[in-house]
Coordinates of C-alpha atoms in Angstrom, one line a residue:
M1 CA -202.7 58.5 66.1
N2 CA -205.4 61.1 64.9
D3 CA -207.1 62.1 68.7
A4 CA -207.7 65.4 67.6
K5 CA -211.5 66.4 68.2
P6 CA -213.1 70.2 68.9
T7 CA -217.4 70.5 70.8
G8 CA -220.7 71.3 70.6
Q9 CA -223.8 69.2 71.5
A10 CA -225.8 66.8 69.1
G11 CA -227.7 68.9 66.3
T12 CA -230.6 67.8 64.6
G13 CA -229.1 65.3 61.5
Q14 CA -231.5 62.8 60.3
A15 CA -229.7 60.7 57.6
G16 CA -225.4 60.7 58.0
A17 CA -223.0 61.5 55.2
G18 CA -222.5 59.2 52.4
L19 CA -219.7 59.4 51.0
D20 CA -218.6 58.9 47.0
G21 CA -214.7 58.1 47.5
A22 CA -213.2 61.4 47.6
R23 CA -210.0 60.9 50.0
P24 CA -206.9 63.3 50.6
T25 CA -203.7 62.4 49.3
G26 CA -202.4 59.6 51.6
A27 CA -205.3 58.1 52.9
P28 CA -205.7 54.5 53.3
V29 CA -208.2 53.1 50.5
A30 CA -209.6 49.4 51.5
G31 CA -207.3 46.9 49.5
Q32 CA -208.0 43.1 48.9
A33 CA -211.5 42.4 50.7
G34 CA -211.4 42.5 53.7
A35 CA -207.7 41.3 54.0
G36 CA -209.3 38.6 54.5
L37 CA -211.2 39.3 57.8
D38 CA -214.7 39.4 55.1
G39 CA -215.5 35.7 54.7
L40 CA -214.9 34.9 58.2
D41 CA -218.3 34.2 60.4
G42 CA -218.7 36.0 63.0
D43 CA -217.5 33.5 66.0
T44 CA -214.1 33.0 63.8
L45 CA -214.0 36.6 63.8
W46 CA -214.1 37.8 67.0
T47 CA -211.3 34.4 67.7
A48 CA -209.1 36.3 65.7
V49 CA -209.6 39.4 67.5
L50 CA -209.6 38.3 70.9
A51 CA -206.0 36.3 69.6
A52 CA -204.6 39.6 68.7
A53 CA -205.3 41.6 71.6
A54 CA -203.9 38.5 73.3
G55 CA -200.7 39.2 71.1
S56 CA -201.5 36.7 68.6
R57 CA -200.0 37.8 65.4
A58 CA -200.9 34.3 63.3
G59 CA -203.0 34.0 60.6
P60 CA -206.9 36.3 60.9
A61 CA -205.1 37.7 64.0
A62 CA -202.6 39.4 62.1
S63 CA -204.7 41.4 60.1
V64 CA -206.7 42.2 62.1
A65 CA -203.4 43.3 64.6
R66 CA -202.7 45.7 61.1
L67 CA -206.0 47.0 60.7
C68 CA -206.0 48.0 63.8
E69 CA -202.4 50.2 64.2
G70 CA -202.1 53.7 64.7
G71 CA -199.7 56.2 65.7
G72 CA -197.6 53.3 65.2
S73 CA -199.1 51.4 68.2
T74 CA -201.1 48.1 67.5
R75 CA -204.6 49.9 69.2
L76 CA -206.9 47.0 70.7
G77 CA -206.4 48.2 74.1
W78 CA -211.0 48.5 73.0
V79 CA -211.2 44.6 73.7
R80 CA -209.9 42.8 76.5
P81 CA -210.4 44.6 80.0
P82 CA -207.6 44.7 81.8
G83 CA -207.4 43.3 85.9
R84 CA -210.1 45.0 88.0
H85 CA -206.8 45.4 90.1
L86 CA -204.5 46.6 87.9
V87 CA -207.6 49.7 87.0
E88 CA -207.8 50.2 90.7
Q89 CA -204.6 50.7 91.6
N90 CA -204.1 52.8 88.0
L91 CA -207.1 55.1 89.2
T92 CA -206.0 55.4 93.3
E93 CA -202.4 56.8 91.9
I94 CA -203.9 59.1 89.7
Q95 CA -206.5 60.4 92.4
A96 CA -204.0 60.7 95.4
A97 CA -202.1 62.7 92.3
L98 CA -205.1 65.4 91.3
A99 CA -205.8 65.6 95.2
V100 CA -208.9 67.1 94.7
P101 CA -210.6 69.1 97.6
E102 CA -214.1 67.3 99.0
G103 CA -217.4 69.2 97.1
R104 CA -214.8 70.1 94.4
P105 CA -215.2 68.9 90.6
V106 CA -212.7 67.6 88.2
V107 CA -213.0 69.1 84.7
L108 CA -211.6 66.7 82.0
L109 CA -210.3 68.8 78.9
G110 CA -210.4 67.2 75.9
T111 CA -212.2 66.7 72.7
G112 CA -214.8 64.2 70.8
G113 CA -214.8 60.3 72.3
W114 CA -213.2 61.5 75.5
T115 CA -215.6 64.2 76.4
F116 CA -218.8 62.9 74.9
A117 CA -218.1 59.2 76.8
V118 CA -217.8 61.7 79.9
Q119 CA -221.1 63.6 78.9
A120 CA -222.8 60.2 78.7
L121 CA -221.3 59.3 82.5
R122 CA -222.9 62.5 83.5
E123 CA -226.1 61.6 82.0
V124 CA -226.4 58.6 83.4
L125 CA -224.9 59.5 86.8
G126 CA -225.7 62.7 87.5
P127 CA -224.3 66.1 86.7
D128 CA -223.6 67.1 90.1
S129 CA -221.6 63.7 90.4
G130 CA -218.0 65.0 90.1
V131 CA -216.5 65.6 86.4
V132 CA -217.2 68.3 84.0
P133 CA -215.9 67.4 80.3
M134 CA -215.2 70.5 78.6
D135 CA -214.4 70.4 75.4
S136 CA -215.0 73.3 73.6
L137 CA -213.1 77.1 72.7
C138 CA -215.5 78.9 72.5
P139 CA -215.2 81.3 75.9
A140 CA -218.8 82.0 76.4
A141 CA -218.8 78.0 76.8
I142 CA -215.8 77.8 78.8
R143 CA -217.2 80.4 81.3
A144 CA -220.9 79.2 82.0
T145 CA -219.2 75.7 82.8
L146 CA -216.7 76.9 85.3
N147 CA -220.2 79.1 86.7
D148 CA -222.4 76.3 86.9
A149 CA -219.5 73.9 88.3
G150 CA -218.1 75.6 90.8
P151 CA -214.1 76.0 91.1
P152 CA -212.4 73.2 90.4
G153 CA -210.7 70.9 92.1
A154 CA -208.3 69.3 89.6
Y155 CA -208.3 69.1 86.0
V156 CA -207.4 65.9 83.4
A157 CA -206.4 67.0 79.7
V158 CA -206.6 64.0 77.4
S159 CA -205.1 63.4 74.5
A160 CA -202.9 60.6 73.4
S161 CA -200.6 62.5 71.5
R162 CA -200.2 65.6 73.4
S163 CA -200.1 67.8 70.6
T164 CA -204.4 68.3 69.7
M165 CA -204.8 72.2 69.2
E166 CA -207.7 71.8 71.1
A167 CA -206.3 69.9 74.2
V168 CA -203.2 71.6 74.4
R169 CA -205.5 74.9 74.1
L170 CA -207.3 74.2 76.9
A171 CA -204.9 73.3 79.1
E172 CA -203.1 76.3 78.6
C173 CA -206.1 78.3 79.0
V174 CA -208.8 77.3 81.1
P175 CA -206.3 76.7 84.7
A176 CA -205.4 80.0 83.9
F177 CA -208.5 81.8 83.3
A178 CA -209.5 79.4 86.8
G179 CA -207.1 81.0 89.0
A180 CA -204.8 79.5 91.4
E181 CA -207.4 77.9 93.1
G182 CA -208.0 75.7 90.0
G183 CA -206.0 73.0 91.6
R184 CA -203.4 70.2 89.3
L185 CA -203.5 69.6 86.2
V186 CA -202.9 66.2 85.5
W187 CA -202.6 64.5 81.3
L188 CA -203.3 61.2 80.5
S189 CA -201.3 60.2 77.4
D190 CA -199.9 57.7 75.6
Q191 CA -196.8 59.0 77.6
A192 CA -196.9 58.3 81.2
T193 CA -194.2 60.4 83.5
P194 CA -196.5 60.4 87.2
P195 CA -197.4 63.0 89.1
S196 CA -197.9 65.7 86.1
A197 CA -198.5 62.5 83.4
F198 CA -200.0 59.3 83.8
A199 CA -201.1 56.4 80.4
L200 CA -204.3 56.4 78.6
S201 CA -203.7 52.7 79.1
P202 CA -204.8 50.9 82.2
R203 CA -202.0 48.0 81.0
H204 CA -199.8 51.6 80.4
L205 CA -199.2 50.4 76.5
R206 CA -199.5 52.3 73.1
D207 CA -203.0 50.6 72.8
Q208 CA -205.9 53.0 73.5
T209 CA -207.6 55.4 70.4
A210 CA -209.8 58.0 70.9
I211 CA -212.4 56.5 68.6
I212 CA -213.1 53.2 70.5
G213 CA -211.8 55.4 73.8
A214 CA -214.4 53.9 75.8
P215 CA -215.4 52.3 78.3
L216 CA -212.4 50.0 78.5
S217 CA -209.5 53.4 78.4
T218 CA -208.3 55.6 82.0
A219 CA -210.1 58.2 80.4
F220 CA -213.4 56.5 80.4
L221 CA -213.0 54.8 84.0
L222 CA -211.3 57.5 86.5
P223 CA -214.7 59.9 85.6
A224 CA -216.7 56.6 86.1
A225 CA -214.4 56.3 89.1
I226 CA -214.6 59.5 90.8
M227 CA -218.7 59.6 89.7
A228 CA -219.8 56.1 90.5
G229 CA -217.5 55.7 93.6
A230 CA -217.6 51.8 95.1
R231 CA -220.6 51.2 92.6
L232 CA -217.8 51.4 89.5
A233 CA -215.8 48.1 91.2
A234 CA -219.4 45.9 91.0
V235 CA -220.2 47.0 87.6
Y236 CA -216.3 46.5 86.3
T237 CA -217.0 42.9 87.8
G238 CA -219.9 41.7 86.4
F239 CA -218.8 43.2 83.0
V240 CA -215.4 41.1 83.2
R241 CA -218.1 38.6 82.5
R242 CA -219.7 39.4 80.0
Y243 CA -217.5 40.6 77.8
R244 CA -216.9 38.4 75.5
L245 CA -220.6 38.1 74.4
L246 CA -221.2 41.0 74.1
G247 CA -218.2 41.0 71.7
L248 CA -219.6 37.8 70.0
R249 CA -222.7 39.5 69.5
A250 CA -221.1 42.9 68.1
A251 CA -218.9 40.2 65.9
R252 CA -222.7 37.9 64.6
E253 CA -224.2 41.4 63.8
A254 CA -221.3 43.0 61.6
V255 CA -220.9 39.6 59.2
E256 CA -224.6 40.2 58.7
A257 CA -223.8 43.9 57.5
P258 CA -222.3 44.7 54.3
A259 CA -218.3 45.3 54.1
D260 CA -218.6 47.0 50.4
G261 CA -221.0 49.4 48.7
A262 CA -222.9 52.4 50.6
P263 CA -225.2 50.5 53.4
D264 CA -227.3 53.2 55.1
I265 CA -226.5 52.1 59.3
H266 CA -228.2 53.3 62.0
I267 CA -227.5 52.5 65.5
V268 CA -230.2 52.7 67.6
A269 CA -229.6 54.5 70.9
P270 CA -231.1 53.4 74.2
R271 CA -234.2 55.1 75.1
W272 CA -232.6 56.8 77.8
A273 CA -229.8 58.7 76.0
G274 CA -229.1 61.9 76.0
P275 CA -226.7 64.1 73.9
G276 CA -223.8 62.8 74.8
L277 CA -223.4 59.0 74.4
R278 CA -225.5 59.7 71.0
L279 CA -222.3 61.8 70.0
W280 CA -220.2 59.2 71.2
L281 CA -222.3 56.7 69.2
L282 CA -222.1 59.3 66.0
Q283 CA -218.5 59.4 66.2
L284 CA -217.5 55.8 66.7
G285 CA -218.7 55.1 63.0
R286 CA -218.0 58.2 61.5
Q287 CA -215.1 57.6 62.1
A288 CA -214.1 54.1 62.2
L289 CA -215.9 53.5 59.4
C290 CA -216.3 56.3 56.9
G291 CA -213.7 58.4 54.6
K292 CA -211.5 55.2 54.1
S293 CA -212.3 53.3 50.6
D294 CA -212.8 53.6 47.7
R295 CA -215.3 50.4 47.5
F296 CA -216.8 50.7 51.2
R297 CA -218.9 53.8 51.5
P298 CA -221.7 54.0 54.4
A299 CA -223.5 56.3 55.7
I300 CA -223.8 56.5 59.3
A301 CA -226.5 57.4 61.9
V302 CA -228.1 57.8 65.0
V303 CA -231.5 57.5 65.5
G304 CA -234.0 56.8 68.4
P305 CA -236.2 53.4 68.8
D306 CA -239.1 54.9 67.2
E307 CA -237.5 56.1 64.2
D308 CA -238.1 53.7 61.5
A309 CA -236.4 55.2 58.6
P310 CA -235.4 52.2 55.9
A311 CA -231.6 51.6 56.7
T312 CA -229.7 48.5 55.2
V313 CA -228.5 47.6 58.5
R314 CA -229.4 48.9 62.1
L315 CA -227.4 47.6 65.3
D316 CA -230.4 47.8 68.4
L317 CA -229.4 49.0 71.3
S318 CA -232.5 49.9 72.2
A319 CA -232.7 47.1 75.4
A320 CA -229.8 48.2 77.1
E321 CA -230.6 49.2 80.8
P322 CA -230.2 52.7 82.4
G323 CA -227.6 52.9 84.6
L324 CA -223.9 52.6 84.3
A325 CA -223.9 48.6 83.6
G326 CA -225.8 49.6 80.1
L327 CA -224.2 52.6 79.2
V328 CA -220.8 50.6 79.9
D329 CA -222.1 47.6 77.6
T330 CA -223.7 49.7 74.8
M331 CA -220.6 51.4 74.4
Y332 CA -218.3 47.7 74.5
L333 CA -220.7 46.4 72.0
A334 CA -221.2 49.8 70.0
G335 CA -217.7 50.0 69.9
A336 CA -216.3 45.8 68.9
F337 CA -219.4 46.5 66.0
A338 CA -217.9 49.0 64.2
A339 CA -214.3 47.8 64.5
C340 CA -215.3 44.0 63.7
L341 CA -217.1 45.8 60.1
A342 CA -214.2 48.0 59.9
L343 CA -211.9 44.8 59.7
R344 CA -214.0 43.1 57.6
A345 CA -213.7 46.1 54.9
G346 CA -210.7 46.2 55.0
V347 CA -210.2 50.0 56.7
P348 CA -207.9 51.0 59.5
V349 CA -209.7 50.9 62.4
A350 CA -207.9 53.1 64.6
E351 CA -207.2 55.6 61.9
E352 CA -208.5 59.2 60.3
C353 CA -206.5 60.7 58.0
N354 CA -209.1 63.1 56.5
V355 CA -208.3 64.8 59.2
H356 CA -205.0 65.6 58.1
A357 CA -207.1 68.3 55.9
Y358 CA -207.9 70.9 58.2
K359 CA -204.8 69.7 60.7
D360 CA -202.3 70.3 58.3
L361 CA -203.3 73.9 57.6
L362 CA -203.4 74.6 61.3
R363 CA -199.8 74.1 61.2
G364 CA -199.1 77.4 58.9
P365 CA -199.3 81.2 59.9
A366 CA -202.4 82.6 61.1
T367 CA -204.2 83.7 58.3
P368 CA -208.0 85.6 59.7
E369 CA -210.9 85.6 57.2
A370 CA -213.7 87.5 57.6
G371 CA -216.4 85.5 54.8
S372 CA -219.7 86.2 54.6
R373 CA -222.2 87.9 56.6
A374 CA -225.5 87.5 57.8
P375 CA -227.7 89.8 58.8
T376 CA -229.5 87.7 61.8
A377 CA -229.0 84.3 62.7
R378 CA -232.4 83.3 61.3
A379 CA -231.6 84.7 58.0
L380 CA -229.1 82.1 57.5
P381 CA -230.8 79.4 55.9
D382 CA -232.3 81.4 53.4
A383 CA -228.7 82.6 52.5
A384 CA -227.9 78.7 52.5
A385 CA -230.5 78.4 50.2
D386 CA -229.1 81.6 48.0
W387 CA -225.4 79.8 48.3
L388 CA -227.1 76.4 46.8
A389 CA -229.2 77.2 44.4
D390 CA -227.0 76.3 41.4
R391 CA -225.1 73.8 43.5
P392 CA -228.0 70.7 42.1
E393 CA -224.3 68.6 42.8
L394 CA -224.2 69.7 47.0
T395 CA -227.2 67.5 47.9
R396 CA -227.0 67.8 51.4
L397 CA -226.2 70.0 54.1
H398 CA -223.7 70.2 57.2
V399 CA -224.3 73.6 59.2
V400 CA -221.7 74.2 62.0
R401 CA -221.7 76.8 64.8
Y402 CA -218.8 77.7 65.8
D403 CA -220.2 81.1 66.8
S404 CA -221.7 80.9 70.3
A405 CA -223.3 84.0 69.8
A406 CA -225.3 82.6 66.6
E407 CA -228.2 81.5 68.5
L408 CA -230.2 78.7 66.7
P409 CA -233.4 78.7 67.9
D410 CA -235.0 75.0 66.6
A411 CA -237.1 76.8 64.1
V412 CA -234.4 78.1 62.4
R413 CA -232.7 74.1 62.9
V414 CA -235.8 72.5 60.8
R415 CA -235.8 75.6 58.2
F416 CA -232.7 74.6 57.0
A417 CA -233.7 71.6 55.0
A418 CA -237.5 72.9 54.2
V419 CA -235.9 75.8 52.4
T420 CA -232.8 74.5 50.8
R421 CA -234.6 71.1 50.2
R422 CA -231.8 69.4 51.3
P423 CA -231.4 67.0 54.2
C424 CA -229.0 68.9 56.9
E425 CA -227.5 68.1 59.7
V426 CA -227.0 71.3 62.3
H427 CA -223.9 71.0 65.1
D428 CA -223.2 73.5 67.4
G429 CA -219.4 73.8 68.0
S430 CA -216.6 72.1 66.4
A431 CA -217.4 68.9 67.9
W432 CA -218.3 68.5 64.3
N433 CA -215.1 68.2 63.6
H434 CA -214.4 65.4 65.5
H435 CA -217.5 63.4 64.6
S436 CA -218.2 63.7 60.9
F437 CA -215.5 65.6 59.3
Q438 CA -214.0 62.1 59.0
A439 CA -217.0 61.4 56.7
V440 CA -218.0 64.2 55.0
Y441 CA -214.6 64.9 53.6
A442 CA -214.6 62.4 51.8
D443 CA -218.0 63.5 50.4
R444 CA -218.7 65.6 47.3
S445 CA -222.4 65.4 47.5
A446 CA -221.7 67.3 51.1
A447 CA -221.7 71.6 51.4
V448 CA -220.9 72.8 55.1
L449 CA -221.6 76.1 56.3
V450 CA -219.1 77.2 58.8
L451 CA -220.6 80.1 61.0
A452 CA -217.1 81.0 62.1
P453 CA -217.1 83.2 65.1
P454 CA -214.8 86.6 65.0
E455 CA -211.4 86.6 65.9
P456 CA -210.8 88.6 69.5
A457 CA -208.3 91.1 69.8
G458 CA -206.8 90.8 73.4
D459 CA -204.0 88.7 75.1
L460 CA -206.0 87.5 77.8
P461 CA -206.4 83.3 78.0
L462 CA -209.9 83.4 77.0
A463 CA -208.9 85.7 74.0
E464 CA -206.1 82.9 73.1
A465 CA -208.6 80.2 73.5
A466 CA -210.8 81.9 70.8
R467 CA -208.2 82.6 68.5
A468 CA -207.7 78.8 68.4
Q469 CA -211.4 78.3 67.7
H470 CA -211.2 81.1 65.0
R471 CA -208.8 79.4 62.9
I472 CA -210.4 75.6 63.1
A473 CA -213.4 77.3 61.7
V474 CA -211.7 79.0 59.3
A475 CA -209.1 75.8 58.3
T476 CA -212.4 73.2 57.9
H477 CA -214.1 76.3 55.6
R478 CA -210.5 76.3 53.1
S479 CA -210.4 72.5 53.1
L480 CA -213.1 72.2 52.0
A481 CA -212.8 74.3 49.8
D482 CA -215.7 75.4 46.9
R483 CA -218.4 73.0 49.4
S484 CA -217.8 75.4 51.8
R485 CA -219.4 78.6 53.0
L486 CA -217.7 80.6 55.8
I487 CA -220.1 83.3 57.1
R488 CA -220.6 85.7 60.1
V489 CA -223.3 86.2 62.1
Q490 CA -223.5 89.8 62.4
R491 CA -223.2 90.9 65.8
E492 CA -225.7 93.5 67.8
E493 CA -222.3 96.0 68.4
D494 CA -221.3 95.3 64.8
R495 CA -224.8 96.9 63.5
C496 CA -224.9 100.0 66.0
E497 CA -221.3 100.7 64.8
G498 CA -222.6 101.0 61.1
D499 CA -226.1 102.5 61.9
R500 CA -223.1 105.2 63.7
R501 CA -221.2 104.7 60.3
G502 CA -224.4 105.7 58.4

């Protein structure tokens, strides 16, 4: 399973990146039409999903289980909610191990879907409700988060494999930076070795995947329990009564969507959705459905209820009620829809093999790269336009901002599309790697402007985090070859040094 994911906030993207069928060596390709699942009606498909989650490997359930394999295990933990008492027992044990002092926050260290889901929880439960997600290796972001949150009471690091670079570096650097008063660090992963590590799955199985990690993983339920307290029990009990009907609705909508070709799929977010939920929905669609098949090449975008851009498919979540119950229902419905559509298309639900294109480069020796330079952030749109002027085959642009010092005002973000005459998405931080790289790598029409941070000097904990982020930026650029441009925004101190030399 590939659960690695870096950080950021929602971008300004409109239409999602499409695919033209290119893929890295060894990436799975959809086989015969939906592995026999594309001809099922919604009721039969959902019955097969429930059967596979219950352990059946007969008939269509066998195809469901095969397409939900990841990291050597069947990842169907998103289907059936575990019993409430089992969930409560697990959460009680973890909270006892954390031993969080009253009034102190828990900092959740992770990437992608794990942290996007916690951002979504904070959006419905309040930013001061007790859990702070941290998915950025940027020193400025780490300092700002800890300053805003106050001294941590404990840390929870999330990675199924416990080998995701970002999660490992955060677990090493953040507690060291915060100092001795920061509390205990506990991992959530496939392997449970209490009191230092607990299972991602409430059932203690290897059945969770970061692609659809909410709302039934411990990585979602633990923050929800800390933040919502006794309310979670009532919400969870109500959800257990509803989940079959929610899943059935999702399957019925999935069978109405094309399972081949290049459909435009718009996920219509609830009116109350904030950046965290929108990011979670974006990574869900792009990682579950994109970059996996020559035959099925969808483009995914998350839109608002009042955006009526033409689309082949619209998954309309706009009527969801605000609050924790509405968030849980929304995530479950969206996850079941994406999974059922992937199953019909015959693509592996829990895998995102394209990310190996940059992760494999991270395993080699560090080779810093300065890239091109721009005098100011406001000059970036013109730099992008110059680069793309003689590249008509690159018809869309992603701008990925790893350098937190390169401020991009809204006016600059909008100008990228106007100046380059291409649809453009701007995303802050390396979260882009964990919601869009899987799709964009396979889309040979997509250009990527990588705003790289400088490689820091020194041996302080946050310098190690910054070095890791720089390596991710460089590896991402190199994995995309000639359709990527690595660029550094010149800092004030660099300009002053140049003036002195002059």
